[in-house]
Amino acid sequence: MTGGPVRLSRLGELDPLAFQLFLRLLGDALATWRPGTTVTTATSGDGSMEVRLTALDDGSTAEVHTPDGCSAAPTT
């Protein structure tokens, strides 16, 4: 639990189960993203995790680390 918004690059390393849940929620959030969207949210069924995507214009790259490696993507 983070207690508030956290950029993807600041999550720290996720264990494999948390990463799987994160990827599912990320996919759910991305599925609702449409041209002109600036914010979208997906929440786990039990409410324990929420992914909120917000469009950023700073050209940064997010990296999510797991024991098996790193996933990186632009944040724009």
mmCIF file of N, CA and C in Angstrom:
data_model
loop_
_atom_site.group_PDB
_atom_site.id
_atom_site.type_symbol
_atom_site.label_atom_id
_atom_site.label_comp_id
_atom_site.label_asym_id
_atom_site.label_seq_id
_atom_site.Cartn_x
_atom_site.Cartn_y
_atom_site.Cartn_z
ATOM 1 N N MET A 1 0.846 -1.175 0.000
ATOM 2 C CA MET A 1 0.000 0.000 0.000
ATOM 3 C C MET A 1 0.887 1.232 0.000
ATOM 4 N N THR A 2 0.560 2.171 -0.842
ATOM 5 C CA THR A 2 1.393 3.362 -0.952
ATOM 6 C C THR A 2 0.822 4.565 -0.221
ATOM 7 N N GLY A 3 -0.484 4.594 0.000
ATOM 8 C CA GLY A 3 -1.090 5.726 0.677
ATOM 9 C C GLY A 3 -1.326 6.925 -0.219
ATOM 10 N N GLY A 4 -0.998 6.816 -1.487
ATOM 11 C CA GLY A 4 -1.209 7.923 -2.417
ATOM 12 C C GLY A 4 -0.584 7.627 -3.758
ATOM 13 N N PRO A 5 -0.654 8.582 -4.682
ATOM 14 C CA PRO A 5 -0.095 8.375 -6.017
ATOM 15 C C PRO A 5 1.409 8.128 -5.984
ATOM 16 N N VAL A 6 1.849 7.187 -6.814
ATOM 17 C CA VAL A 6 3.274 6.860 -6.951
ATOM 18 C C VAL A 6 3.544 6.649 -8.428
ATOM 19 N N ARG A 7 4.580 7.278 -8.938
ATOM 20 C CA ARG A 7 4.964 7.035 -10.333
ATOM 21 C C ARG A 7 5.459 5.603 -10.470
ATOM 22 N N LEU A 8 5.218 5.018 -11.628
ATOM 23 C CA LEU A 8 5.644 3.635 -11.866
ATOM 24 C C LEU A 8 7.117 3.428 -11.555
ATOM 25 N N SER A 9 7.924 4.390 -11.920
ATOM 26 C CA SER A 9 9.364 4.254 -11.727
ATOM 27 C C SER A 9 9.762 4.268 -10.253
ATOM 28 N N ARG A 10 8.844 4.601 -9.371
ATOM 29 C CA ARG A 10 9.144 4.649 -7.938
ATOM 30 C C ARG A 10 8.543 3.487 -7.152
ATOM 31 N N LEU A 11 7.971 2.513 -7.843
ATOM 32 C CA LEU A 11 7.341 1.389 -7.156
ATOM 33 C C LEU A 11 8.319 0.497 -6.415
ATOM 34 N N GLY A 12 9.531 0.415 -6.888
ATOM 35 C CA GLY A 12 10.450 -0.569 -6.329
ATOM 36 C C GLY A 12 10.174 -1.918 -6.976
ATOM 37 N N GLU A 13 10.873 -2.938 -6.525
ATOM 38 C CA GLU A 13 10.734 -4.268 -7.128
ATOM 39 C C GLU A 13 9.439 -4.928 -6.687
ATOM 40 N N LEU A 14 8.701 -5.475 -7.649
ATOM 41 C CA LEU A 14 7.467 -6.198 -7.365
ATOM 42 C C LEU A 14 7.728 -7.693 -7.401
ATOM 43 N N ASP A 15 7.156 -8.423 -6.445
ATOM 44 C CA ASP A 15 7.283 -9.877 -6.491
ATOM 45 C C ASP A 15 6.417 -10.389 -7.644
ATOM 46 N N PRO A 16 6.640 -11.635 -8.086
ATOM 47 C CA PRO A 16 5.943 -12.134 -9.274
ATOM 48 C C PRO A 16 4.411 -12.042 -9.197
ATOM 49 N N LEU A 17 3.801 -12.351 -8.050
ATOM 50 C CA LEU A 17 2.343 -12.281 -7.953
ATOM 51 C C LEU A 17 1.836 -10.850 -8.037
ATOM 52 N N ALA A 18 2.520 -9.920 -7.371
ATOM 53 C CA ALA A 18 2.128 -8.513 -7.443
ATOM 54 C C ALA A 18 2.299 -7.999 -8.866
ATOM 55 N N PHE A 19 3.350 -8.435 -9.561
ATOM 56 C CA PHE A 19 3.585 -7.999 -10.937
ATOM 57 C C PHE A 19 2.483 -8.515 -11.863
ATOM 58 N N GLN A 20 2.040 -9.764 -11.666
ATOM 59 C CA GLN A 20 0.958 -10.315 -12.483
ATOM 60 C C GLN A 20 -0.326 -9.514 -12.284
ATOM 61 N N LEU A 21 -0.652 -9.200 -11.025
ATOM 62 C CA LEU A 21 -1.834 -8.397 -10.746
ATOM 63 C C LEU A 21 -1.690 -7.014 -11.366
ATOM 64 N N PHE A 22 -0.518 -6.423 -11.211
ATOM 65 C CA PHE A 22 -0.260 -5.114 -11.801
ATOM 66 C C PHE A 22 -0.475 -5.139 -13.312
ATOM 67 N N LEU A 23 0.061 -6.155 -14.002
ATOM 68 C CA LEU A 23 -0.093 -6.247 -15.456
ATOM 69 C C LEU A 23 -1.548 -6.395 -15.872
ATOM 70 N N ARG A 24 -2.329 -7.170 -15.098
ATOM 71 C CA ARG A 24 -3.755 -7.306 -15.406
ATOM 72 C C ARG A 24 -4.474 -5.961 -15.283
ATOM 73 N N LEU A 25 -4.189 -5.254 -14.185
ATOM 74 C CA LEU A 25 -4.831 -3.963 -13.980
ATOM 75 C C LEU A 25 -4.360 -2.937 -15.002
ATOM 76 N N LEU A 26 -3.089 -2.983 -15.349
ATOM 77 C CA LEU A 26 -2.568 -2.091 -16.377
ATOM 78 C C LEU A 26 -3.293 -2.340 -17.698
ATOM 79 N N GLY A 27 -3.474 -3.603 -18.048
ATOM 80 C CA GLY A 27 -4.210 -3.954 -19.267
ATOM 81 C C GLY A 27 -5.645 -3.459 -19.223
ATOM 82 N N ASP A 28 -6.298 -3.614 -18.059
ATOM 83 C CA ASP A 28 -7.678 -3.124 -17.918
ATOM 84 C C ASP A 28 -7.737 -1.612 -18.095
ATOM 85 N N ALA A 29 -6.783 -0.911 -17.493
ATOM 86 C CA ALA A 29 -6.758 0.555 -17.610
ATOM 87 C C ALA A 29 -6.469 0.975 -19.046
ATOM 88 N N LEU A 30 -5.501 0.328 -19.685
ATOM 89 C CA LEU A 30 -5.167 0.677 -21.069
ATOM 90 C C LEU A 30 -6.320 0.380 -22.022
ATOM 91 N N ALA A 31 -7.133 -0.619 -21.709
ATOM 92 C CA ALA A 31 -8.260 -0.968 -22.573
ATOM 93 C C ALA A 31 -9.297 0.146 -22.636
ATOM 94 N N THR A 32 -9.322 1.008 -21.629
ATOM 95 C CA THR A 32 -10.289 2.110 -21.619
ATOM 96 C C THR A 32 -9.687 3.408 -22.162
ATOM 97 N N TRP A 33 -8.386 3.411 -22.471
ATOM 98 C CA TRP A 33 -7.700 4.625 -22.946
ATOM 99 C C TRP A 33 -8.143 4.926 -24.373
ATOM 100 N N ARG A 34 -8.585 6.136 -24.594
ATOM 101 C CA ARG A 34 -9.023 6.584 -25.907
ATOM 102 C C ARG A 34 -8.345 7.898 -26.244
ATOM 103 N N PRO A 35 -8.303 8.281 -27.516
ATOM 104 C CA PRO A 35 -7.727 9.579 -27.867
ATOM 105 C C PRO A 35 -8.381 10.697 -27.041
ATOM 106 N N GLY A 36 -7.548 11.550 -26.496
ATOM 107 C CA GLY A 36 -8.036 12.636 -25.668
ATOM 108 C C GLY A 36 -8.141 12.303 -24.187
ATOM 109 N N THR A 37 -7.984 11.020 -23.840
ATOM 110 C CA THR A 37 -8.040 10.616 -22.436
ATOM 111 C C THR A 37 -6.813 11.148 -21.713
ATOM 112 N N THR A 38 -6.998 11.651 -20.520
ATOM 113 C CA THR A 38 -5.857 12.104 -19.718
ATOM 114 C C THR A 38 -5.702 11.298 -18.446
ATOM 115 N N VAL A 39 -6.782 10.642 -17.988
ATOM 116 C CA VAL A 39 -6.723 9.810 -16.779
ATOM 117 C C VAL A 39 -7.665 8.630 -16.952
ATOM 118 N N THR A 40 -7.230 7.451 -16.524
ATOM 119 C CA THR A 40 -8.091 6.272 -16.477
ATOM 120 C C THR A 40 -7.655 5.424 -15.290
ATOM 121 N N THR A 41 -8.577 4.632 -14.754
ATOM 122 C CA THR A 41 -8.318 3.862 -13.534
ATOM 123 C C THR A 41 -8.851 2.446 -13.687
ATOM 124 N N ALA A 42 -8.156 1.486 -13.076
ATOM 125 C CA ALA A 42 -8.640 0.114 -12.948
ATOM 126 C C ALA A 42 -8.338 -0.342 -11.520
ATOM 127 N N THR A 43 -9.272 -1.060 -10.911
ATOM 128 C CA THR A 43 -9.125 -1.520 -9.526
ATOM 129 C C THR A 43 -9.319 -3.025 -9.471
ATOM 130 N N SER A 44 -8.525 -3.693 -8.631
ATOM 131 C CA SER A 44 -8.666 -5.137 -8.456
ATOM 132 C C SER A 44 -10.036 -5.451 -7.856
ATOM 133 N N GLY A 45 -10.504 -6.668 -8.062
ATOM 134 C CA GLY A 45 -11.819 -7.077 -7.575
ATOM 135 C C GLY A 45 -12.001 -6.907 -6.083
ATOM 136 N N ASP A 46 -10.933 -7.115 -5.324
ATOM 137 C CA ASP A 46 -11.048 -6.984 -3.868
ATOM 138 C C ASP A 46 -10.695 -5.576 -3.383
ATOM 139 N N GLY A 47 -10.362 -4.691 -4.320
ATOM 140 C CA GLY A 47 -10.059 -3.311 -3.956
ATOM 141 C C GLY A 47 -8.691 -3.087 -3.356
ATOM 142 N N SER A 48 -7.838 -4.104 -3.374
ATOM 143 C CA SER A 48 -6.530 -3.984 -2.723
ATOM 144 C C SER A 48 -5.507 -3.229 -3.570
ATOM 145 N N MET A 49 -5.760 -3.120 -4.889
ATOM 146 C CA MET A 49 -4.812 -2.415 -5.743
ATOM 147 C C MET A 49 -5.573 -1.613 -6.788
ATOM 148 N N GLU A 50 -5.098 -0.408 -7.030
ATOM 149 C CA GLU A 50 -5.661 0.446 -8.063
ATOM 150 C C GLU A 50 -4.532 0.948 -8.943
ATOM 151 N N VAL A 51 -4.761 0.922 -10.241
ATOM 152 C CA VAL A 51 -3.831 1.508 -11.196
ATOM 153 C C VAL A 51 -4.539 2.694 -11.823
ATOM 154 N N ARG A 52 -3.955 3.854 -11.672
ATOM 155 C CA ARG A 52 -4.490 5.076 -12.281
ATOM 156 C C ARG A 52 -3.438 5.593 -13.243
ATOM 157 N N LEU A 53 -3.789 5.652 -14.507
ATOM 158 C CA LEU A 53 -2.880 6.150 -15.525
ATOM 159 C C LEU A 53 -3.197 7.611 -15.802
ATOM 160 N N THR A 54 -2.176 8.432 -15.763
ATOM 161 C CA THR A 54 -2.308 9.852 -16.040
ATOM 162 C C THR A 54 -1.302 10.224 -17.122
ATOM 163 N N ALA A 55 -1.767 10.883 -18.167
ATOM 164 C CA ALA A 55 -0.879 11.305 -19.254
ATOM 165 C C ALA A 55 0.100 12.354 -18.733
ATOM 166 N N LEU A 56 1.372 12.141 -18.989
ATOM 167 C CA LEU A 56 2.420 13.079 -18.606
ATOM 168 C C LEU A 56 3.075 13.631 -19.868
ATOM 169 N N ASP A 57 3.522 14.843 -19.804
ATOM 170 C CA ASP A 57 4.146 15.468 -20.965
ATOM 171 C C ASP A 57 5.625 15.750 -20.746
ATOM 172 N N ASP A 58 6.257 15.007 -19.829
ATOM 173 C CA ASP A 58 7.653 15.312 -19.511
ATOM 174 C C ASP A 58 8.652 14.419 -20.236
ATOM 175 N N GLY A 59 8.167 13.500 -21.093
ATOM 176 C CA GLY A 59 9.066 12.646 -21.872
ATOM 177 C C GLY A 59 9.794 11.595 -21.069
ATOM 178 N N SER A 60 9.374 11.351 -19.837
ATOM 179 C CA SER A 60 10.069 10.391 -18.977
ATOM 180 C C SER A 60 9.729 8.951 -19.366
ATOM 181 N N THR A 61 10.530 8.023 -18.858
ATOM 182 C CA THR A 61 10.329 6.592 -19.059
ATOM 183 C C THR A 61 10.129 5.933 -17.712
ATOM 184 N N ALA A 62 9.150 5.030 -17.624
ATOM 185 C CA ALA A 62 8.894 4.302 -16.387
ATOM 186 C C ALA A 62 9.526 2.916 -16.480
ATOM 187 N N GLU A 63 10.115 2.472 -15.382
ATOM 188 C CA GLU A 63 10.669 1.123 -15.292
ATOM 189 C C GLU A 63 10.059 0.438 -14.083
ATOM 190 N N VAL A 64 9.547 -0.776 -14.299
ATOM 191 C CA VAL A 64 9.015 -1.593 -13.214
ATOM 192 C C VAL A 64 9.934 -2.795 -13.079
ATOM 193 N N HIS A 65 10.490 -2.988 -11.890
ATOM 194 C CA HIS A 65 11.466 -4.051 -11.653
ATOM 195 C C HIS A 65 10.830 -5.249 -10.958
ATOM 196 N N THR A 66 11.236 -6.441 -11.401
ATOM 197 C CA THR A 66 10.824 -7.696 -10.776
ATOM 198 C C THR A 66 12.068 -8.537 -10.577
ATOM 199 N N PRO A 67 11.972 -9.629 -9.830
ATOM 200 C CA PRO A 67 13.142 -10.515 -9.691
ATOM 201 C C PRO A 67 13.631 -11.068 -11.025
ATOM 202 N N ASP A 68 12.751 -11.100 -12.039
ATOM 203 C CA ASP A 68 13.114 -11.655 -13.348
ATOM 204 C C ASP A 68 13.614 -10.625 -14.343
ATOM 205 N N GLY A 69 13.578 -9.345 -13.984
ATOM 206 C CA GLY A 69 14.060 -8.324 -14.909
ATOM 207 C C GLY A 69 13.307 -7.034 -14.780
ATOM 208 N N CYS A 70 13.341 -6.249 -15.855
ATOM 209 C CA CYS A 70 12.786 -4.912 -15.834
ATOM 210 C C CYS A 70 11.911 -4.707 -17.072
ATOM 211 N N SER A 71 10.783 -4.026 -16.886
ATOM 212 C CA SER A 71 9.909 -3.643 -17.980
ATOM 213 C C SER A 71 9.926 -2.125 -18.054
ATOM 214 N N ALA A 72 10.142 -1.569 -19.239
ATOM 215 C CA ALA A 72 10.229 -0.114 -19.382
ATOM 216 C C ALA A 72 9.309 0.354 -20.492
ATOM 217 N N ALA A 73 8.751 1.561 -20.299
ATOM 218 C CA ALA A 73 7.871 2.158 -21.301
ATOM 219 C C ALA A 73 7.854 3.668 -21.135
ATOM 220 N N PRO A 74 7.583 4.384 -22.221
ATOM 221 C CA PRO A 74 7.428 5.835 -22.103
ATOM 222 C C PRO A 74 6.206 6.159 -21.261
ATOM 223 N N THR A 75 6.243 7.266 -20.553
ATOM 224 C CA THR A 75 5.099 7.663 -19.720
ATOM 225 C C THR A 75 4.177 8.623 -20.437
ATOM 226 N N THR A 76 4.436 8.904 -21.700
ATOM 227 C CA THR A 76 3.568 9.819 -22.438
ATOM 228 C C THR A 76 2.591 9.057 -23.293
#
